[in-house]
Tab-separated table of C-alpha atoms in Angstrom:
chain	number	residue	atom	x	y	z
A	1	MET	CA	121.568	114.892	47.795
A	2	ILE	CA	118.679	116.725	49.402
A	3	PHE	CA	121.042	118.008	52.091
A	4	ASP	CA	124.679	118.886	51.525
A	5	TYR	CA	127.407	117.671	53.901
A	6	GLU	CA	127.590	120.937	55.835
A	7	MET	CA	123.834	120.941	56.412
A	8	LEU	CA	123.879	117.297	57.532
A	9	LYS	CA	126.538	118.077	60.132
A	10	LEU	CA	124.407	120.917	61.500
A	11	ILE	CA	121.232	118.801	61.429
A	12	TRP	CA	122.870	116.128	63.585
A	13	TRP	CA	124.177	118.662	66.068
A	14	ILE	CA	120.546	119.779	66.459
A	15	LEU	CA	119.143	116.229	66.578
A	16	ILE	CA	121.599	115.047	69.230
A	17	GLY	CA	120.645	118.115	71.251
A	18	VAL	CA	116.974	117.177	70.832
A	19	LEU	CA	117.714	113.628	72.012
A	20	LEU	CA	119.536	114.925	75.097
A	21	ILE	CA	116.646	117.265	75.899
A	22	GLY	CA	114.151	114.440	75.336
A	23	PHE	CA	116.132	112.233	77.704
A	24	ALA	CA	116.339	114.939	80.366
A	25	VAL	CA	112.630	115.827	80.156
A	26	THR	CA	111.301	112.230	80.127
A	27	ASP	CA	113.799	110.100	82.018
A	28	GLY	CA	114.655	113.165	84.092
A	29	PHE	CA	111.472	112.990	86.136
A	30	ASP	CA	112.234	109.311	86.856
A	31	MET	CA	115.700	110.132	88.142
A	32	GLY	CA	114.570	113.226	90.018
A	33	GLY	CA	111.523	111.539	91.513
A	34	LEU	CA	113.623	108.659	92.817
A	35	ALA	CA	116.321	111.000	94.142
A	36	ILE	CA	113.751	112.738	96.374
A	37	LEU	CA	111.967	109.519	97.404
A	38	PRO	CA	112.948	109.750	101.133
A	39	LEU	CA	111.878	113.389	101.232
A	40	VAL	CA	108.352	113.074	99.826
A	41	ALA	CA	107.403	109.564	101.009
A	42	LYS	CA	107.696	108.587	104.678
A	43	THR	CA	105.950	105.215	104.831
A	44	ASP	CA	106.209	102.065	102.728
A	45	ASP	CA	102.797	102.711	101.158
A	46	GLU	CA	103.769	106.286	100.301
A	47	ARG	CA	106.996	105.115	98.717
A	48	ARG	CA	105.004	102.639	96.637
A	49	VAL	CA	102.752	105.514	95.553
A	50	VAL	CA	105.771	107.458	94.244
A	51	ILE	CA	107.334	104.396	92.620
A	52	ASN	CA	104.113	103.464	90.829
A	53	THR	CA	103.837	106.899	89.222
A	54	MET	CA	107.052	106.282	87.273
A	55	ALA	CA	107.759	102.541	87.163
A	56	PRO	CA	105.466	101.921	84.148
A	57	HIS	CA	107.334	104.564	82.123
A	58	TRP	CA	111.019	104.369	83.043
A	59	ASP	CA	112.038	101.785	80.419
A	60	GLY	CA	110.351	103.710	77.613
A	61	ASN	CA	111.974	106.924	78.819
A	62	GLN	CA	115.352	105.161	78.887
A	63	VAL	CA	115.099	104.736	75.099
A	64	TRP	CA	116.015	108.406	74.736
A	65	PHE	CA	119.328	107.762	76.506
A	66	ILE	CA	120.081	104.662	74.430
A	67	THR	CA	119.172	106.459	71.213
A	68	ALA	CA	121.338	109.455	72.125
A	69	GLY	CA	124.299	107.139	72.795
A	70	GLY	CA	123.767	105.323	69.500
A	71	ALA	CA	123.404	108.590	67.598
A	72	LEU	CA	126.579	109.929	69.216
A	73	PHE	CA	128.493	106.832	68.087
A	74	ALA	CA	127.141	106.969	64.529
A	75	ALA	CA	127.176	110.743	63.948
A	76	TRP	CA	130.307	111.723	65.914
A	77	PRO	CA	132.554	108.628	66.170
A	78	LEU	CA	135.592	110.705	67.199
A	79	VAL	CA	133.669	112.225	70.108
A	80	TYR	CA	132.378	108.792	71.133
A	81	ALA	CA	135.884	107.316	71.081
A	82	ALA	CA	137.502	110.166	73.017
A	83	ALA	CA	134.696	110.445	75.582
A	84	PHE	CA	134.247	106.742	76.299
A	85	SER	CA	137.976	106.122	76.621
A	86	GLY	CA	138.811	109.215	78.678
A	87	LEU	CA	135.658	109.319	80.820
A	88	TYR	CA	135.443	105.542	81.219
A	89	TRP	CA	135.065	105.416	84.994
A	90	ALA	CA	132.493	108.196	85.057
A	91	MET	CA	130.477	106.360	82.384
A	92	LEU	CA	130.689	103.121	84.368
A	93	LEU	CA	129.489	104.924	87.496
A	94	VAL	CA	126.424	106.176	85.608
A	95	LEU	CA	125.672	102.765	84.087
A	96	PHE	CA	126.022	100.860	87.358
A	97	ALA	CA	123.771	103.406	89.082
A	98	MET	CA	121.204	103.014	86.312
A	99	PHE	CA	121.250	99.243	86.752
A	100	LEU	CA	119.732	99.741	90.205
A	101	ARG	CA	116.467	101.112	88.827
A	102	PRO	CA	115.022	98.082	87.004
A	103	VAL	CA	116.043	95.611	89.704
A	104	GLY	CA	114.874	98.014	92.411
A	105	PHE	CA	111.438	98.385	90.826
A	106	ASP	CA	111.046	94.642	90.354
A	107	TYR	CA	112.501	93.323	93.611
A	108	ARG	CA	111.624	95.774	96.381
A	109	SER	CA	108.108	94.373	96.896
A	110	LYS	CA	109.023	90.697	96.486
A	111	MET	CA	109.407	90.375	100.274
A	112	GLN	CA	107.469	91.902	103.158
A	113	ASP	CA	110.620	92.469	105.254
A	114	GLN	CA	111.005	96.209	105.848
A	115	ARG	CA	114.822	96.114	105.851
A	116	TRP	CA	114.702	94.469	102.418
A	117	ARG	CA	112.400	97.190	101.092
A	118	ASP	CA	114.371	100.015	102.715
A	119	GLY	CA	117.565	98.696	101.124
A	120	TRP	CA	116.038	98.648	97.653
A	121	ASP	CA	114.516	102.093	98.206
A	122	TRP	CA	117.988	103.502	98.879
A	123	ALA	CA	119.243	101.689	95.788
A	124	LEU	CA	116.545	103.490	93.789
A	125	VAL	CA	117.630	106.813	95.327
A	126	VAL	CA	121.218	106.159	94.204
A	127	GLY	CA	119.986	105.078	90.761
A	128	GLY	CA	118.225	108.419	90.375
A	129	ALA	CA	120.617	110.864	92.052
A	130	VAL	CA	124.019	109.645	90.825
A	131	PRO	CA	123.346	109.868	87.055
A	132	ALA	CA	121.683	113.268	87.506
A	133	LEU	CA	124.765	114.559	89.320
A	134	VAL	CA	127.350	112.989	86.990
A	135	PHE	CA	125.691	114.332	83.826
A	136	GLY	CA	126.035	117.869	85.177
A	137	VAL	CA	129.639	117.246	86.212
A	138	ALA	CA	130.360	116.036	82.666
A	139	PHE	CA	128.981	119.236	81.138
A	140	GLY	CA	131.009	121.271	83.619
A	141	ASN	CA	134.179	119.545	82.458
A	142	LEU	CA	133.293	120.000	78.787
A	143	LEU	CA	133.012	123.753	79.358
A	144	GLN	CA	136.506	123.757	80.893
A	145	GLY	CA	138.044	121.437	78.301
A	146	VAL	CA	138.894	117.753	78.549
A	147	PRO	CA	142.590	116.676	78.813
A	148	PHE	CA	142.954	114.672	75.600
A	149	GLN	CA	144.980	114.971	72.410
A	150	TYR	CA	145.625	113.155	69.126
A	151	ASP	CA	148.827	111.630	67.825
A	152	GLU	CA	150.049	111.676	64.213
A	153	LEU	CA	147.712	108.750	63.393
A	154	ILE	CA	144.636	110.551	64.844
A	155	ARG	CA	144.531	108.251	67.861
A	156	PRO	CA	143.170	109.941	71.012
A	157	SER	CA	144.935	109.727	74.358
A	158	TYR	CA	143.460	110.901	77.656
A	159	HIS	CA	145.685	112.401	80.358
A	160	GLY	CA	143.296	113.063	83.219
A	161	SER	CA	141.891	111.121	86.168
A	162	PHE	CA	138.447	110.422	87.546
A	163	PHE	CA	138.947	112.606	90.618
A	164	ALA	CA	140.175	115.507	88.496
A	165	LEU	CA	136.673	115.610	87.037
A	166	LEU	CA	135.345	116.555	90.479
A	167	ASN	CA	136.596	120.145	90.356
A	168	PRO	CA	134.603	123.042	91.898
A	169	PHE	CA	133.012	124.372	88.688
A	170	ALA	CA	132.041	120.876	87.514
A	171	LEU	CA	130.504	120.100	90.915
A	172	LEU	CA	128.505	123.334	90.712
A	173	CYS	CA	127.204	122.206	87.306
A	174	GLY	CA	126.414	118.859	88.909
A	175	ILE	CA	124.266	120.622	91.514
A	176	VAL	CA	122.493	122.510	88.707
A	177	SER	CA	121.715	119.202	86.992
A	178	LEU	CA	120.673	117.382	90.161
A	179	SER	CA	118.420	120.191	91.429
A	180	MET	CA	116.951	120.640	87.935
A	181	LEU	CA	115.902	116.984	87.738
A	182	CYS	CA	114.779	116.877	91.375
A	183	LEU	CA	112.491	119.815	90.574
A	184	HIS	CA	111.177	117.958	87.535
A	185	GLY	CA	110.619	114.807	89.577
A	186	ALA	CA	108.873	116.741	92.342
A	187	THR	CA	106.429	118.388	89.921
A	188	TRP	CA	105.733	114.969	88.348
A	189	VAL	CA	104.992	113.387	91.740
A	190	GLN	CA	102.881	116.400	92.710
A	191	MET	CA	100.887	116.004	89.501
A	192	ARG	CA	100.326	112.252	89.904
A	193	THR	CA	99.632	111.839	93.640
A	194	HIS	CA	97.215	112.799	96.422
A	195	GLU	CA	97.298	113.831	100.049
A	196	ALA	CA	100.543	114.040	102.044
A	197	VAL	CA	102.823	112.951	99.199
A	198	GLU	CA	101.409	115.667	96.975
A	199	ALA	CA	101.875	118.317	99.687
A	200	ARG	CA	105.488	117.332	100.337
A	201	SER	CA	106.228	117.256	96.610
A	202	ARG	CA	104.838	120.778	96.261
A	203	PHE	CA	107.124	121.976	99.069
A	204	TYR	CA	110.269	120.374	97.631
A	205	ALA	CA	109.461	121.504	94.100
A	206	ARG	CA	109.756	125.085	95.323
A	207	ILE	CA	112.990	124.324	97.203
A	208	PHE	CA	114.673	122.735	94.186
A	209	ALA	CA	113.413	125.475	91.852
A	210	LEU	CA	115.185	128.038	94.033
A	211	VAL	CA	118.368	125.946	94.292
A	212	CYS	CA	118.475	125.425	90.525
A	213	PHE	CA	117.800	129.105	89.806
A	214	ILE	CA	120.627	130.256	92.106
A	215	THR	CA	123.185	127.666	90.965
A	216	PHE	CA	122.359	128.195	87.276
A	217	ALA	CA	122.948	131.935	87.734
A	218	LEU	CA	126.195	131.303	89.640
A	219	ALA	CA	127.442	128.913	86.941
A	220	GLY	CA	126.723	131.536	84.274
A	221	LEU	CA	128.560	134.213	86.264
A	222	TRP	CA	131.527	131.866	86.838
A	223	LEU	CA	131.616	131.034	83.140
A	224	THR	CA	131.685	134.745	82.347
A	225	VAL	CA	134.552	135.805	84.605
A	226	GLY	CA	136.430	132.678	85.652
A	227	ILE	CA	136.438	130.132	82.812
A	228	GLU	CA	138.346	130.523	79.563
A	229	GLY	CA	136.348	129.612	76.485
A	230	TYR	CA	137.449	128.335	73.084
A	231	GLN	CA	137.424	130.179	69.787
A	232	ILE	CA	138.170	128.966	66.262
A	233	VAL	CA	140.682	131.204	64.488
A	234	ALA	CA	141.123	129.192	61.291
A	235	MET	CA	139.815	125.881	59.994
A	236	PRO	CA	139.147	124.004	56.721
A	237	ALA	CA	135.825	124.368	54.922
A	238	THR	CA	132.878	123.143	57.004
A	239	ASP	CA	131.864	120.703	54.255
A	240	ALA	CA	135.329	119.119	54.083
A	241	ALA	CA	136.167	115.596	55.249
A	242	SER	CA	136.496	115.307	59.037
A	243	ASN	CA	139.964	115.879	60.461
A	244	PRO	CA	140.163	117.370	63.969
A	245	VAL	CA	143.812	118.513	63.864
A	246	LEU	CA	143.663	120.901	60.886
A	247	LYS	CA	142.280	123.956	62.644
A	248	GLU	CA	143.619	126.694	64.907
A	249	VAL	CA	141.895	127.316	68.221
A	250	LEU	CA	142.583	129.917	70.894
A	251	LYS	CA	141.461	130.056	74.515
A	252	ALA	CA	140.190	133.392	75.780
A	253	GLU	CA	138.228	134.685	78.738
A	254	GLY	CA	134.586	135.240	77.826
A	255	ALA	CA	134.861	133.251	74.585
A	256	TRP	CA	131.903	131.059	75.589
A	257	LEU	CA	129.726	134.192	75.441
A	258	SER	CA	130.682	135.204	71.900
A	259	ASN	CA	127.716	133.442	70.289
A	260	TYR	CA	125.307	135.489	72.398
A	261	ALA	CA	127.030	138.699	71.319
A	262	ASN	CA	127.112	137.710	67.639
A	263	TYR	CA	123.575	136.296	67.553
A	264	PRO	CA	121.408	138.128	70.142
A	265	LEU	CA	118.445	135.831	69.391
A	266	THR	CA	120.303	133.038	71.197
A	267	MET	CA	119.637	134.859	74.481
A	268	ILE	CA	116.289	133.083	74.316
A	269	ALA	CA	118.038	129.945	75.655
A	270	PRO	CA	119.092	131.244	79.122
A	271	ALA	CA	115.918	133.344	79.325
A	272	LEU	CA	113.862	130.184	78.766
A	273	GLY	CA	115.860	128.433	81.500
A	274	PHE	CA	115.177	131.134	84.082
A	275	LEU	CA	111.547	131.586	82.963
A	276	GLY	CA	110.913	127.860	83.263
A	277	LEU	CA	112.322	127.734	86.803
A	278	ILE	CA	110.284	130.765	87.894
A	279	GLY	CA	107.114	129.340	86.334
A	280	ALA	CA	107.678	125.951	87.975
A	281	TYR	CA	108.072	127.629	91.379
A	282	LEU	CA	104.950	129.775	90.995
A	283	PHE	CA	102.676	127.052	89.618
A	284	ALA	CA	103.889	124.489	92.163
A	285	SER	CA	103.088	127.017	94.903
A	286	ALA	CA	99.615	127.535	93.399
A	287	ASN	CA	99.113	123.735	93.309
A	288	LYS	CA	98.801	123.748	89.524
A	289	ALA	CA	101.050	120.755	89.109
A	290	ALA	CA	100.536	120.167	85.383
A	291	LEU	CA	101.683	123.706	84.585
A	292	ALA	CA	104.547	123.383	87.067
A	293	PHE	CA	105.667	120.195	85.289
A	294	LEU	CA	105.392	121.929	81.891
A	295	PHE	CA	107.481	124.892	83.028
A	296	SER	CA	110.002	122.579	84.670
A	297	GLY	CA	110.437	120.905	81.272
A	298	LEU	CA	110.867	124.338	79.662
A	299	GLY	CA	113.512	125.161	82.261
A	300	ILE	CA	115.405	121.951	81.465
A	301	THR	CA	115.214	122.751	77.754
A	302	GLY	CA	116.542	126.260	78.312
A	303	ILE	CA	119.409	125.121	80.546
A	304	ILE	CA	120.591	122.463	78.075
A	305	LEU	CA	120.220	124.868	75.153
A	306	THR	CA	122.274	127.436	77.067
A	307	ALA	CA	125.171	124.978	77.341
A	308	GLY	CA	124.828	124.016	73.674
A	309	VAL	CA	124.694	127.597	72.396
A	310	SER	CA	127.656	128.607	74.561
A	311	MET	CA	129.855	125.792	73.210
A	312	PHE	CA	128.751	125.906	69.557
A	313	PRO	CA	130.388	124.665	67.341
A	314	PHE	CA	132.566	122.818	69.892
A	315	VAL	CA	131.457	119.401	71.104
A	316	MET	CA	134.470	118.293	73.149
A	317	PRO	CA	137.189	120.936	73.642
A	318	SER	CA	140.726	119.810	74.462
A	319	SER	CA	142.454	121.508	77.385
A	320	LEU	CA	145.837	119.970	76.441
A	321	VAL	CA	145.995	120.936	72.763
A	322	PRO	CA	143.172	123.351	71.903
A	323	ASN	CA	143.751	122.779	68.171
A	324	HIS	CA	142.702	119.146	68.707
A	325	SER	CA	139.312	120.134	70.094
A	326	LEU	CA	136.375	118.358	68.478
A	327	THR	CA	133.673	120.363	66.748
A	328	LEU	CA	130.552	119.364	64.874
A	329	TRP	CA	132.402	120.228	61.628
A	330	ASP	CA	135.413	117.943	62.073
A	331	ALA	CA	134.141	115.074	64.237
A	332	ALA	CA	131.272	113.905	62.029
A	333	SER	CA	130.795	110.679	60.077
A	334	SER	CA	130.684	110.565	56.290
A	335	ALA	CA	127.954	112.289	54.305
A	336	ASN	CA	126.365	108.944	53.353
A	337	THR	CA	126.204	107.836	56.989
A	338	LEU	CA	124.591	111.077	58.086
A	339	MET	CA	122.107	110.927	55.212
A	340	VAL	CA	120.987	107.383	56.103
A	341	MET	CA	120.657	108.397	59.744
A	342	THR	CA	118.614	111.460	58.776
A	343	TRP	CA	116.076	109.406	56.831
A	344	ALA	CA	115.878	106.887	59.672
A	345	ALA	CA	115.159	109.731	62.102
A	346	ILE	CA	112.494	111.223	59.799
A	347	ILE	CA	110.687	107.865	59.618
A	348	PHE	CA	111.041	106.432	63.106
A	349	VAL	CA	111.109	109.396	65.506
A	350	PRO	CA	107.431	110.330	64.851
A	351	ILE	CA	106.446	106.669	65.382
A	352	ILE	CA	108.312	106.541	68.701
A	353	LEU	CA	106.796	109.838	69.832
A	354	GLY	CA	103.292	108.676	68.946
A	355	TYR	CA	103.709	105.436	70.861
A	356	THR	CA	105.162	107.287	73.842
A	357	PHE	CA	102.214	109.697	74.047
A	358	TRP	CA	99.779	106.783	73.765
A	359	CYS	CA	101.470	104.983	76.671
A	360	TYR	CA	101.298	108.046	78.913
A	361	ARG	CA	97.653	108.587	78.052
A	362	ALA	CA	96.718	104.938	78.623
A	363	LEU	CA	98.423	104.792	82.030
A	364	TRP	CA	97.408	108.239	83.266
A	365	SER	CA	95.800	108.566	86.691
A	366	LYS	CA	96.385	110.045	90.115
A	367	ILE	CA	97.600	107.567	92.727
A	368	GLY	CA	97.106	107.648	96.490
A	369	VAL	CA	97.722	105.359	99.448
A	370	SER	CA	94.152	103.988	99.255
A	371	PHE	CA	94.727	102.954	95.625
A	372	ILE	CA	97.930	101.129	96.614
A	373	LYS	CA	96.130	99.215	99.376
A	374	GLU	CA	93.259	98.258	97.094
A	375	ASN	CA	95.665	96.963	94.422
A	376	ASN	CA	98.348	95.626	96.700
A	377	HIS	CA	99.263	92.586	94.608
A	378	SER	CA	99.091	94.143	91.143
A	379	LEU	CA	101.442	97.108	91.604
A	380	TYR	CA	105.151	97.626	92.263
């Protein structure tokens, strides 16, 4: 083998992180832009301006989410099984909210009735805001531990409820996620529009940059002093066959910060998050929307990396039986499966990226109300 089993496990932890970041950076501006639709667009024509900046791209961006879900199932089947059984209702909420986007884009302009269009516009707002919020809530619960355990046959059982997921720390993480993507959406709309919509987007980009900066800092402080982390005390060799119940794990205050203490270079992750948010605020204020969008993407990358570095090597900690927590070392598929997936990623990911960049370049332009009126029957 070119890569040994231990290396393959680490590679797929990195690749799934890349897929999540790709999803947040690309599909994130769709969700964020739709979530702020009533704030930046006041008339029907202005709402069509905002919608037409993202409608041609949303389905391609959604591929990142689908690919991440498929990779999670193939690379970490134990995580997939535990998460989709225990967090079933939260997953359904996200999926049903996402269903509103394609039908909203396609149906809102089918009729001239304003009530019809207003109804679909609110459906698009829900389709953007709800997933953005729930994804953050999910990460907040992962950092606290999920109430699941395994029996003697390695069958997972979940012992929580949907409303238990809505605890204060998880909701704070949800606000971080929602404000982060609203910032990203605002900088995208600012970059792609003219006139009043652009001015409002610039204003709200600064608002959401501040909200995200403050809540991200508060979440980090809360994680430092109020949330117990997880620490591996003993476990089998990292290249051994996957078995999640053969290790010893302890919970301790400040354990989520141990990676930063042991590997100071990892401090780049939270620094990148804060730097990206500051840069997005400053460049949005200076009306340099392209740079604001770039720094917003850097902020998203830093925030997601911060969560990943804090939890490493844990993927889904168990609050019921810490020893049953899932890590990248004991939740992975076989070596052959990971090897096939690695070669597939090496071949197809560059092709997908190339096609994605071509689509953005081909459809790139600034859109204003006059453009909508001139192309009334050929746009969303």
